[in-house]
Coordinates of C-alpha atoms in Angstrom, one line a residue:
M1 CA -50.7 -13.2 -106.3
K2 CA -47.9 -13.5 -104.3
A3 CA -46.5 -11.8 -101.1
S4 CA -43.7 -10.3 -104.0
Q5 CA -45.3 -8.7 -106.6
I6 CA -47.6 -6.8 -103.3
P7 CA -46.4 -7.3 -100.4
L8 CA -48.3 -7.3 -96.6
F9 CA -49.0 -3.7 -95.4
T10 CA -49.3 -5.9 -91.5
M11 CA -48.0 -3.5 -88.9
K12 CA -46.9 -5.2 -85.3
E13 CA -48.0 -2.6 -82.7
D14 CA -52.2 -1.0 -82.9
P15 CA -52.4 2.5 -84.0
K16 CA -52.2 4.8 -81.0
D17 CA -55.8 6.2 -82.6
A18 CA -57.9 3.0 -83.4
Q19 CA -60.8 3.2 -81.0
V20 CA -63.1 0.3 -82.1
A21 CA -62.3 -3.4 -83.9
S22 CA -62.5 -2.1 -87.1
H23 CA -60.4 0.0 -86.8
R24 CA -57.1 -1.2 -85.0
L25 CA -57.4 -4.6 -87.7
L26 CA -58.4 -3.2 -91.4
T27 CA -54.8 -0.7 -90.0
R28 CA -52.9 -3.6 -88.4
A29 CA -53.9 -6.2 -91.3
G30 CA -52.4 -3.8 -94.1
Y31 CA -55.9 -2.7 -95.9
I32 CA -56.4 0.6 -95.4
R33 CA -53.5 3.3 -93.4
K34 CA -54.5 6.9 -91.9
Q35 CA -53.6 9.9 -94.1
A36 CA -55.2 12.8 -92.3
A37 CA -58.2 12.9 -88.9
G38 CA -60.3 11.2 -91.6
L39 CA -58.9 10.1 -95.2
Y40 CA -58.0 6.7 -95.9
V41 CA -56.2 5.7 -98.6
F42 CA -57.1 1.9 -98.9
L43 CA -54.0 -0.4 -100.2
P44 CA -54.3 -3.3 -101.7
F45 CA -56.4 -6.8 -100.2
G46 CA -58.7 -2.8 -98.6
Y47 CA -59.1 -1.7 -102.0
E48 CA -60.0 -5.3 -103.6
V49 CA -62.6 -6.1 -100.4
F50 CA -63.6 -2.2 -101.1
R51 CA -65.0 -3.4 -104.9
K52 CA -66.3 -6.7 -104.0
V53 CA -68.9 -4.7 -101.8
E54 CA -69.5 -2.0 -104.4
E55 CA -70.1 -5.0 -106.8
I56 CA -72.8 -6.6 -104.6
V57 CA -74.3 -3.1 -104.4
R58 CA -74.4 -2.6 -107.9
Q59 CA -75.9 -6.2 -108.1
E60 CA -78.4 -6.0 -106.4
M61 CA -79.6 -2.7 -107.9
N62 CA -79.2 -3.1 -111.0
R63 CA -81.0 -6.4 -110.5
F64 CA -84.7 -4.7 -109.0
G65 CA -83.8 -1.7 -112.2
A66 CA -81.9 1.3 -110.9
V67 CA -80.3 2.9 -113.5
E68 CA -77.0 4.1 -113.0
V69 CA -75.2 7.3 -113.3
H70 CA -71.7 8.9 -112.1
L71 CA -72.2 13.4 -111.0
P72 CA -69.6 15.3 -109.8
V73 CA -68.6 15.8 -106.6
I74 CA -68.6 19.8 -106.9
T75 CA -72.0 20.7 -107.0
P76 CA -73.2 24.8 -107.9
A77 CA -73.8 26.7 -104.9
E78 CA -76.7 27.8 -106.6
L79 CA -78.0 23.8 -106.5
W80 CA -78.0 24.6 -103.1
Q81 CA -79.9 27.4 -102.6
Q82 CA -83.0 26.5 -104.8
S83 CA -84.0 23.8 -102.6
G84 CA -82.9 25.9 -99.5
R85 CA -79.5 23.8 -97.8
W86 CA -77.2 26.3 -97.9
D87 CA -76.7 27.4 -94.7
I88 CA -79.2 24.8 -93.7
M89 CA -76.0 22.1 -94.1
G90 CA -73.8 24.2 -91.4
A91 CA -70.7 23.7 -91.3
E92 CA -70.4 20.0 -92.4
M93 CA -70.4 21.2 -95.6
M94 CA -67.2 22.0 -97.3
R95 CA -67.7 25.3 -99.5
M96 CA -65.1 26.3 -102.0
S97 CA -65.1 29.5 -105.2
D98 CA -63.6 28.9 -108.0
R99 CA -61.6 31.0 -109.8
H100 CA -64.0 33.9 -111.0
N101 CA -65.7 33.6 -107.3
N102 CA -68.2 31.5 -107.9
L103 CA -69.2 28.8 -105.4
F104 CA -69.6 25.7 -104.6
A105 CA -69.9 22.1 -102.2
L106 CA -68.1 19.6 -102.1
G107 CA -70.9 17.6 -101.8
P108 CA -72.2 15.6 -98.7
T109 CA -75.5 13.9 -100.5
H110 CA -76.6 14.6 -104.1
E111 CA -80.5 15.3 -104.1
E112 CA -80.3 18.8 -105.8
S113 CA -77.9 17.5 -108.3
I114 CA -79.9 15.2 -109.0
T115 CA -83.0 16.8 -109.9
W116 CA -81.1 18.9 -112.4
L117 CA -80.3 16.1 -114.2
A118 CA -83.6 14.9 -113.5
A119 CA -84.8 17.6 -115.4
Q120 CA -82.8 18.2 -117.6
F121 CA -84.5 15.0 -119.1
L122 CA -87.9 14.4 -118.0
Q123 CA -90.9 15.6 -119.8
S124 CA -93.9 13.4 -119.5
Y125 CA -95.1 10.6 -116.8
K126 CA -94.5 7.7 -119.1
Q127 CA -90.9 8.3 -117.8
L128 CA -92.1 7.3 -114.8
P129 CA -91.0 5.9 -112.7
I130 CA -87.5 5.7 -112.7
N131 CA -84.6 5.7 -109.8
L132 CA -81.8 6.9 -111.1
Y133 CA -78.5 6.0 -108.9
Q134 CA -74.6 6.4 -108.8
I135 CA -71.7 5.2 -106.3
G136 CA -69.4 7.6 -105.6
T137 CA -66.9 10.1 -103.0
K138 CA -68.7 12.8 -100.8
Y139 CA -67.6 14.8 -97.8
R140 CA -68.6 16.6 -95.1
D141 CA -66.1 18.4 -92.5
E142 CA -67.2 16.2 -89.2
I143 CA -66.6 18.0 -86.7
R144 CA -65.0 14.7 -85.1
P145 CA -63.8 12.5 -87.1
R146 CA -63.1 9.1 -85.6
Y147 CA -63.8 5.2 -84.9
G148 CA -61.7 4.8 -88.4
L149 CA -64.0 4.0 -92.3
I150 CA -67.3 4.5 -89.9
R151 CA -67.2 8.3 -89.7
C152 CA -64.7 9.7 -92.4
R153 CA -64.4 13.1 -94.2
E154 CA -63.9 11.7 -97.1
F155 CA -66.0 8.1 -98.3
T156 CA -68.2 6.6 -100.4
M157 CA -71.3 6.6 -100.7
K158 CA -74.1 4.4 -103.4
D159 CA -76.8 7.6 -103.4
A160 CA -80.2 6.1 -105.6
Y161 CA -83.3 8.6 -106.3
S162 CA -86.0 7.9 -107.9
F163 CA -89.0 10.0 -109.3
H164 CA -92.4 9.1 -109.3
M165 CA -96.3 10.3 -110.7
S166 CA -97.8 9.0 -107.5
D167 CA -97.2 7.9 -103.4
E168 CA -98.4 4.2 -104.2
S169 CA -95.4 4.7 -107.4
L170 CA -92.7 5.4 -104.1
D171 CA -94.2 2.8 -101.8
E172 CA -93.5 0.1 -104.6
T173 CA -90.3 1.2 -105.6
Y174 CA -89.4 1.7 -101.6
Q175 CA -90.6 -1.7 -101.2
K176 CA -88.2 -3.4 -103.9
M177 CA -84.9 -0.8 -102.3
R178 CA -85.9 -3.0 -98.8
E179 CA -85.4 -5.3 -100.2
A180 CA -82.2 -4.8 -102.6
Y181 CA -81.1 -3.8 -98.9
R182 CA -81.6 -6.7 -97.6
A183 CA -79.7 -9.1 -100.6
I184 CA -76.8 -6.4 -100.0
F185 CA -75.4 -6.5 -96.7
E186 CA -77.0 -10.6 -96.5
R187 CA -74.3 -11.7 -98.9
C188 CA -71.9 -8.9 -97.6
G189 CA -71.9 -11.1 -94.5
L190 CA -74.0 -8.4 -91.8
A191 CA -76.8 -9.4 -89.7
T192 CA -78.8 -6.3 -89.8
I193 CA -81.9 -4.5 -88.1
A194 CA -84.2 -2.7 -89.9
V195 CA -85.2 1.1 -87.6
E196 CA -88.5 3.5 -88.6
A197 CA -85.7 7.2 -88.5
D198 CA -85.4 10.6 -88.3
S199 CA -85.3 12.0 -91.9
G200 CA -83.7 14.8 -90.8
N201 CA -82.1 17.7 -93.0
M202 CA -83.1 15.5 -95.8
G203 CA -86.6 16.1 -95.4
G204 CA -89.6 13.5 -96.4
S205 CA -93.0 11.2 -95.4
G206 CA -90.6 9.0 -93.7
S207 CA -87.5 7.0 -93.1
E208 CA -85.7 3.5 -93.1
E209 CA -82.5 3.1 -91.8
F210 CA -81.0 -0.2 -91.9
M211 CA -78.5 -0.9 -88.2
V212 CA -75.9 -3.8 -87.2
A213 CA -76.7 -3.8 -84.3
S214 CA -72.8 -2.8 -82.1
E215 CA -71.8 -1.7 -78.6
I216 CA -69.6 0.9 -80.8
G217 CA -72.9 2.3 -82.8
E218 CA -73.6 5.5 -81.7
E219 CA -77.1 5.4 -82.4
T220 CA -79.9 3.5 -79.7
L221 CA -82.3 0.9 -81.2
L222 CA -85.3 1.2 -79.2
L223 CA -87.2 -2.7 -79.4
C224 CA -90.6 -4.0 -79.1
E225 CA -89.4 -6.6 -75.8
N226 CA -92.3 -8.8 -78.2
E227 CA -90.3 -9.1 -81.6
R228 CA -92.8 -11.4 -82.7
G229 CA -95.3 -10.2 -82.7
C230 CA -95.7 -6.0 -82.6
G231 CA -92.1 -6.0 -84.0
Y232 CA -91.6 -2.0 -83.6
R233 CA -88.0 -1.7 -84.3
S234 CA -87.3 2.7 -84.2
N235 CA -83.7 4.9 -83.7
Q236 CA -84.4 6.1 -80.5
E237 CA -84.9 10.0 -82.1
K238 CA -87.4 8.6 -83.4
T239 CA -89.5 7.0 -80.6
P240 CA -92.2 8.3 -79.4
F241 CA -92.5 8.9 -76.3
V242 CA -94.9 6.6 -74.5
P243 CA -94.5 7.2 -70.7
R244 CA -95.0 4.0 -67.8
E245 CA -97.0 5.9 -66.2
V246 CA -99.7 9.0 -66.0
Y247 CA -96.6 12.3 -64.7
H248 CA -99.0 13.9 -61.6
S249 CA -99.2 16.8 -60.6
G250 CA -98.2 17.5 -56.7
E251 CA -99.7 19.2 -54.1
P252 CA -101.3 22.4 -54.9
S253 CA -100.4 25.5 -53.8
P254 CA -99.6 29.0 -54.0
P255 CA -95.9 29.5 -56.0
Q256 CA -93.1 29.6 -53.2
L257 CA -89.5 31.1 -53.7
V258 CA -87.1 29.1 -52.6
E259 CA -83.4 29.8 -52.7
T260 CA -81.2 27.4 -54.8
P261 CA -77.7 29.5 -54.0
T262 CA -75.3 27.2 -56.2
Q263 CA -77.4 24.2 -57.7
K264 CA -78.0 24.9 -60.5
T265 CA -78.3 20.8 -62.1
I266 CA -82.2 19.1 -62.5
E267 CA -80.0 16.3 -59.2
E268 CA -79.3 18.8 -57.3
V269 CA -82.5 20.8 -57.1
T270 CA -84.3 17.7 -56.4
T271 CA -81.4 16.1 -53.6
L272 CA -81.6 20.3 -52.0
L273 CA -85.5 20.3 -51.9
Q274 CA -85.8 15.8 -51.4
Q275 CA -88.8 16.1 -54.0
D276 CA -89.4 14.0 -57.0
P277 CA -87.2 15.0 -60.5
T278 CA -90.5 13.9 -62.2
L279 CA -92.7 16.9 -60.4
F280 CA -89.4 19.3 -61.7
I281 CA -89.5 21.0 -65.1
K282 CA -86.4 20.9 -67.2
T283 CA -85.9 23.9 -69.3
V284 CA -83.0 23.7 -72.0
I285 CA -82.3 26.0 -74.6
Y286 CA -80.3 26.0 -77.7
E287 CA -80.4 29.1 -80.5
T288 CA -80.4 29.1 -84.6
D289 CA -79.0 31.9 -86.6
E290 CA -82.4 33.1 -86.7
S291 CA -84.1 32.1 -83.6
V292 CA -83.5 31.4 -80.1
I293 CA -85.6 27.8 -78.4
L294 CA -86.6 26.9 -75.1
A295 CA -87.9 24.0 -74.5
F296 CA -89.6 22.6 -71.2
I297 CA -89.2 19.0 -70.3
P298 CA -90.2 16.6 -67.2
G299 CA -87.0 16.8 -65.2
D300 CA -86.2 13.2 -65.3
R301 CA -85.8 12.6 -69.1
D302 CA -83.9 13.6 -71.8
L303 CA -84.1 16.0 -74.5
S304 CA -84.5 15.0 -77.5
E305 CA -82.7 17.4 -79.5
V306 CA -83.8 15.6 -82.4
K307 CA -86.4 16.6 -82.0
L308 CA -86.7 19.3 -81.3
K309 CA -84.5 20.7 -84.2
N310 CA -87.8 19.1 -86.1
I311 CA -90.2 21.2 -85.0
A312 CA -88.3 24.7 -84.5
G313 CA -86.1 24.2 -88.0
G314 CA -82.7 26.8 -88.2
T315 CA -80.2 26.9 -89.6
N316 CA -76.3 26.6 -87.2
F317 CA -78.4 24.9 -83.9
A318 CA -76.4 24.3 -81.2
M319 CA -77.0 25.5 -76.9
A320 CA -77.5 28.4 -76.8
S321 CA -74.0 30.4 -75.2
A322 CA -74.8 31.6 -71.4
E323 CA -75.1 35.2 -72.8
T324 CA -78.3 33.9 -74.8
I325 CA -79.9 32.2 -72.3
R326 CA -79.3 35.9 -69.2
A327 CA -80.5 38.2 -72.6
V328 CA -83.7 35.7 -72.2
T329 CA -84.6 34.4 -68.9
G330 CA -83.4 37.8 -66.9
A331 CA -80.4 35.5 -64.7
E332 CA -77.2 32.9 -65.5
P333 CA -77.8 29.3 -66.5
G334 CA -79.5 27.4 -64.6
F335 CA -81.5 28.7 -62.7
A336 CA -84.4 29.4 -66.7
G337 CA -88.1 28.1 -65.5
P338 CA -91.9 29.4 -67.8
A339 CA -92.8 30.8 -65.1
N340 CA -91.6 34.8 -65.2
L341 CA -90.7 34.3 -67.9
P342 CA -88.9 38.0 -69.7
V343 CA -89.9 37.1 -73.2
K344 CA -92.7 35.7 -74.8
D345 CA -93.2 33.0 -77.4
G346 CA -92.6 34.9 -81.2
E347 CA -91.4 37.9 -79.2
K348 CA -88.0 39.8 -81.4
I349 CA -85.1 40.6 -79.6
Q350 CA -82.7 41.8 -80.1
M351 CA -79.0 40.7 -78.9
K352 CA -75.5 40.0 -79.8
N353 CA -73.8 37.1 -81.5
A354 CA -70.3 36.1 -81.8
A355 CA -69.0 37.6 -83.4
A356 CA -70.5 41.3 -81.1
Q357 CA -72.8 42.5 -83.8
R358 CA -76.5 43.3 -82.8
V359 CA -78.6 40.8 -84.9
T360 CA -83.0 39.9 -84.2
K361 CA -83.4 36.4 -83.2
T362 CA -87.2 35.0 -82.8
V363 CA -88.1 34.0 -79.3
Q364 CA -89.7 30.6 -79.9
I365 CA -91.5 28.0 -77.3
F366 CA -91.8 24.3 -76.9
F367 CA -93.9 22.5 -74.0
D368 CA -93.3 19.2 -73.7
H369 CA -96.8 17.0 -74.2
N370 CA -96.5 15.3 -69.9
I371 CA -95.9 19.0 -68.5
K372 CA -100.0 20.1 -69.5
N373 CA -102.3 21.0 -66.9
R374 CA -99.8 19.4 -64.5
G375 CA -99.5 21.6 -61.2
G376 CA -97.1 21.5 -57.9
L377 CA -93.9 21.9 -60.1
I378 CA -91.3 23.2 -59.8
S379 CA -89.2 24.6 -62.6
G380 CA -86.1 28.0 -62.5
A381 CA -87.1 31.1 -60.9
N382 CA -85.6 32.6 -63.2
K383 CA -84.3 34.5 -61.0
T384 CA -80.6 33.5 -60.5
G385 CA -79.7 31.3 -57.3
F386 CA -83.9 30.9 -56.7
H387 CA -86.3 28.0 -58.1
L388 CA -90.2 28.2 -57.8
K389 CA -92.1 25.7 -55.9
G390 CA -96.5 25.3 -56.8
L391 CA -96.9 25.9 -60.3
T392 CA -99.5 25.3 -62.1
D393 CA -100.3 24.9 -65.4
G394 CA -102.8 27.7 -67.2
R395 CA -102.3 29.6 -64.1
D396 CA -98.4 30.3 -63.2
F397 CA -97.0 29.0 -67.1
Q398 CA -99.7 28.4 -70.5
S399 CA -98.0 25.4 -72.2
G400 CA -100.3 25.8 -75.1
E401 CA -99.9 23.3 -77.8
T402 CA -97.8 20.9 -76.6
K403 CA -95.4 18.4 -78.3
D404 CA -93.6 15.3 -77.4
L405 CA -89.4 16.9 -77.0
V406 CA -88.1 14.3 -74.9
N407 CA -86.4 10.8 -76.0
A408 CA -87.6 6.9 -74.8
Q409 CA -86.0 4.9 -74.1
A410 CA -85.5 1.5 -72.4
G411 CA -88.5 0.6 -69.9
D412 CA -90.6 2.9 -71.5
I413 CA -93.9 1.9 -73.3
C414 CA -93.5 0.3 -76.9
P415 CA -95.3 3.0 -79.1
R416 CA -97.4 0.9 -81.5
C417 CA -98.3 -1.6 -79.8
R418 CA -98.6 -0.6 -76.2
E419 CA -98.5 -2.9 -74.8
Q420 CA -94.8 -4.7 -74.4
R421 CA -91.7 -2.7 -73.1
L422 CA -89.2 -0.8 -75.4
K423 CA -85.5 -2.9 -75.3
S424 CA -83.1 -1.2 -76.4
T425 CA -79.1 -1.8 -78.7
K426 CA -76.3 0.1 -80.2
G427 CA -75.8 -0.3 -83.3
I428 CA -74.8 1.0 -86.5
E429 CA -76.6 2.7 -89.8
V430 CA -74.7 1.1 -92.9
G431 CA -77.7 1.7 -94.7
H432 CA -80.3 4.7 -95.3
I433 CA -84.1 4.9 -97.7
F434 CA -85.7 8.3 -97.3
K435 CA -88.7 8.9 -98.6
L436 CA -88.5 12.5 -99.8
G437 CA -92.3 13.7 -101.8
R438 CA -91.8 17.0 -103.7
K439 CA -89.8 18.5 -101.4
Y440 CA -86.4 18.9 -104.1
T441 CA -88.9 18.7 -107.1
Q442 CA -90.8 21.6 -105.7
S443 CA -88.3 23.8 -104.8
M444 CA -86.1 23.0 -108.4
G445 CA -89.4 23.0 -110.3
L446 CA -88.7 20.2 -111.3
T447 CA -91.9 19.0 -113.7
V448 CA -93.6 16.7 -115.6
L449 CA -96.5 16.5 -118.4
D450 CA -99.3 14.2 -117.1
Q451 CA -102.2 12.2 -119.1
N452 CA -103.8 15.3 -119.3
G453 CA -100.5 17.4 -120.6
K454 CA -100.0 19.6 -117.3
P455 CA -98.2 20.4 -115.4
F456 CA -97.1 17.8 -112.6
V457 CA -94.6 17.6 -109.9
P458 CA -92.5 14.5 -109.3
T459 CA -93.1 12.6 -105.5
M460 CA -89.2 11.4 -104.8
G461 CA -86.8 7.9 -102.4
C462 CA -84.0 8.1 -101.3
Y463 CA -81.4 5.9 -101.4
G464 CA -78.1 4.9 -100.0
I465 CA -75.1 3.2 -98.8
G466 CA -71.6 3.9 -97.7
I467 CA -69.7 1.8 -98.6
G468 CA -66.6 1.9 -96.1
R469 CA -68.7 1.8 -93.6
T470 CA -70.2 -1.4 -94.7
V471 CA -66.2 -2.6 -94.7
A472 CA -65.2 -1.9 -91.3
T473 CA -69.1 -2.9 -90.0
V474 CA -68.6 -6.4 -91.7
V475 CA -64.9 -6.6 -90.2
E476 CA -66.8 -5.5 -86.2
Q477 CA -69.3 -8.5 -86.6
N478 CA -66.6 -10.7 -87.7
H479 CA -63.3 -11.2 -86.3
D480 CA -61.4 -12.5 -82.8
E481 CA -58.3 -12.3 -81.3
K482 CA -55.6 -13.0 -83.7
G483 CA -57.4 -11.0 -86.6
I484 CA -60.3 -10.1 -88.8
I485 CA -61.7 -13.0 -90.4
W486 CA -63.8 -12.6 -93.9
P487 CA -66.9 -13.7 -95.6
E488 CA -66.2 -15.7 -99.0
S489 CA -68.1 -12.8 -100.8
I490 CA -66.5 -9.8 -100.2
S491 CA -62.6 -11.0 -98.4
A492 CA -59.4 -10.1 -100.8
Y493 CA -58.2 -13.5 -102.3
K494 CA -60.2 -17.0 -101.0
Y495 CA -57.6 -18.4 -99.8
Y496 CA -54.1 -18.0 -98.3
L497 CA -51.3 -20.8 -99.0
I498 CA -48.7 -21.0 -96.8
G499 CA -44.7 -23.0 -97.8
I500 CA -42.7 -24.3 -94.9
S501 CA -39.6 -25.5 -97.5
K502 CA -36.4 -26.1 -96.8
T503 CA -34.4 -26.9 -99.9
A504 CA -34.7 -25.4 -103.2
E505 CA -36.3 -28.2 -104.4
E506 CA -38.9 -28.4 -102.3
K507 CA -39.2 -24.0 -102.9
A508 CA -40.0 -25.0 -106.3
L509 CA -42.6 -27.9 -106.2
I510 CA -44.9 -24.4 -103.4
E511 CA -44.6 -22.2 -106.6
V512 CA -45.6 -25.4 -108.6
L513 CA -48.7 -25.5 -106.4
Y514 CA -49.5 -22.2 -106.4
Q515 CA -49.2 -21.9 -110.6
N516 CA -51.8 -24.8 -110.5
M517 CA -54.5 -23.3 -107.7
I518 CA -54.6 -20.1 -110.2
D519 CA -54.6 -21.4 -113.6
R520 CA -57.3 -23.0 -112.6
G521 CA -58.8 -20.0 -111.4
L522 CA -59.1 -20.4 -107.5
S523 CA -57.8 -16.8 -106.0
V524 CA -55.0 -17.8 -104.0
Y525 CA -52.7 -14.9 -102.1
Y526 CA -48.8 -17.2 -102.0
D527 CA -46.7 -15.8 -99.0
D528 CA -43.7 -16.5 -100.5
R529 CA -41.6 -14.4 -98.0
D530 CA -38.5 -15.2 -96.5
E531 CA -40.0 -15.5 -92.9
R532 CA -40.5 -17.8 -90.3
P533 CA -43.3 -20.4 -90.4
G534 CA -44.2 -18.1 -87.1
V535 CA -44.8 -15.1 -88.1
K536 CA -46.8 -16.5 -92.4
F537 CA -49.1 -18.3 -89.7
N538 CA -49.6 -15.4 -87.3
D539 CA -50.0 -12.6 -90.7
A540 CA -53.2 -15.7 -92.5
D541 CA -54.9 -15.0 -89.4
L542 CA -54.7 -11.3 -89.1
V543 CA -55.5 -10.1 -92.6
G544 CA -58.3 -13.0 -92.0
F545 CA -58.5 -14.5 -95.8
P546 CA -61.3 -17.7 -95.4
W547 CA -59.3 -20.3 -95.8
Q548 CA -55.6 -21.3 -95.4
V549 CA -53.3 -23.4 -97.3
V550 CA -50.0 -24.7 -96.0
A551 CA -47.8 -26.8 -98.2
G552 CA -44.9 -28.8 -96.1
K553 CA -43.6 -32.2 -94.8
T554 CA -46.9 -33.4 -96.1
Y555 CA -47.3 -32.0 -99.4
F556 CA -43.5 -33.1 -100.3
E557 CA -44.5 -37.1 -98.7
K558 CA -47.8 -37.8 -99.5
G559 CA -49.0 -34.9 -101.9
L560 CA -51.4 -33.9 -99.0
I561 CA -51.9 -29.6 -98.0
E562 CA -53.2 -29.0 -94.8
L563 CA -56.2 -27.1 -95.4
K564 CA -57.7 -24.7 -92.4
N565 CA -60.9 -23.1 -91.9
R566 CA -60.4 -19.6 -90.3
R567 CA -63.5 -19.0 -88.6
T568 CA -64.4 -22.4 -87.4
G569 CA -60.1 -23.3 -86.6
E570 CA -61.0 -26.8 -88.6
K571 CA -57.9 -28.1 -90.2
T572 CA -58.1 -31.1 -92.5
E573 CA -55.1 -32.3 -95.1
V574 CA -57.1 -32.7 -98.5
K575 CA -55.8 -33.1 -101.9
P576 CA -54.9 -29.9 -104.0
Q577 CA -57.6 -30.9 -106.4
E578 CA -60.1 -30.8 -104.1
L579 CA -59.7 -27.0 -103.6
N580 CA -62.3 -25.3 -105.1

């Protein structure tokens, strides 16, 4: 292809809103253009790369026994209502109605749709296992779309869904998908890390994410320092917290009310009282449409929202408002604690919602494991301007059944080997595999007849890869100060041909060279613009095809072209027929 047929859409300046290399370079090099927040057009080079990633995914899914289908983007609300996720999905799910006032969703994911499809033709255990996949468009109304293709509102995913008669059968397909994912990412030129992950609102018994280590990653990964031995790898939100040292108690004493007139945070109160933050109880309060949730954790740790949300459940999980905090503690924010709390776990309370309507919510109270059986602790007094010292579990409050509520972090003990420490790195998720179990087949009434002719509810697996995100992540791992460096497997073209000619005769010779390359089946882009050589060289580096072919004086005199390796910068002179 020639530049006169497919023009270069390169830009001299970085887009103003680009925060990461992939967004900046894919835009500057003419692969994508932003149409609106989270919405991107794929230009010719970009769409060619996109299709090559898509084809690699398709080939590997087919190779491992998956069967391709195509599902509608718009899914009826009744399917989501059957699974129970119509409300749980929250504001990220784009909802709409047709002219008849029937409700639909622009699918952010397709578990419901595929389960409905499976119910249309699955009748017998003899048809299982089966693994159905699609490569289709998804929509999520992200509150903060950012990082270009890494976090969009419209995006393309490969999502596969398998159906099984047993957990053992599910395990077999799960392992096949792990192998397929490794092959896909290797062929795309990506180095990935598989980590244990939280299943979120997808549900199920287990999941793994395929992450790409990156400084701009939104996920924190925790890895055992003994990678060759233990090999533990997990997303921080999933990692169990094992303290480096046992949490100790303070000096035993009766509860003492201390004035903290302006000190609300753990940092402020520890400074005022000159006490170790490990002796503090931090109170974090959330609310959903159905409940108010109070979590009590060690003062030196951060709450894991994911862990708490998985335990508490509920719709529209969010930090509690000041009005809600006052309603359940009797004090201003910053002074809550477990002692003398005006409400009890399971209690129904009346309060106003954001629309000033009276609603009833249930109080849920949770304690972290590391509060259990401790004394000499400090927390808010549920009285504005005061904290309590000398609190003891079992005397001043009842921790009851405790939970793992906090984030693990680098330096903590590995939860698997219990010997080595954890280290951390940032990562971008490019793939995710789940063991869904019977969450969807059960709720949506999918059954098949087993060997005895009795109805049986199959178990499910789910396996997703973001196509556009994979493209962006490849750029994050493969670029330099000059531009993108594409792996040959997914580059839009293999060769970038640059002609340096002064006469019409010389230009004609380059045209012959280009045509010969085309006739030999080589993937070549010919920059035939009437531009200075420096402009062409800069654009060739920016768009990042694996090889640059320069035909100039040496070609006209000796029949030799200059071949430059974009990744290494190495240059050699070769005969055109040596290209392959």
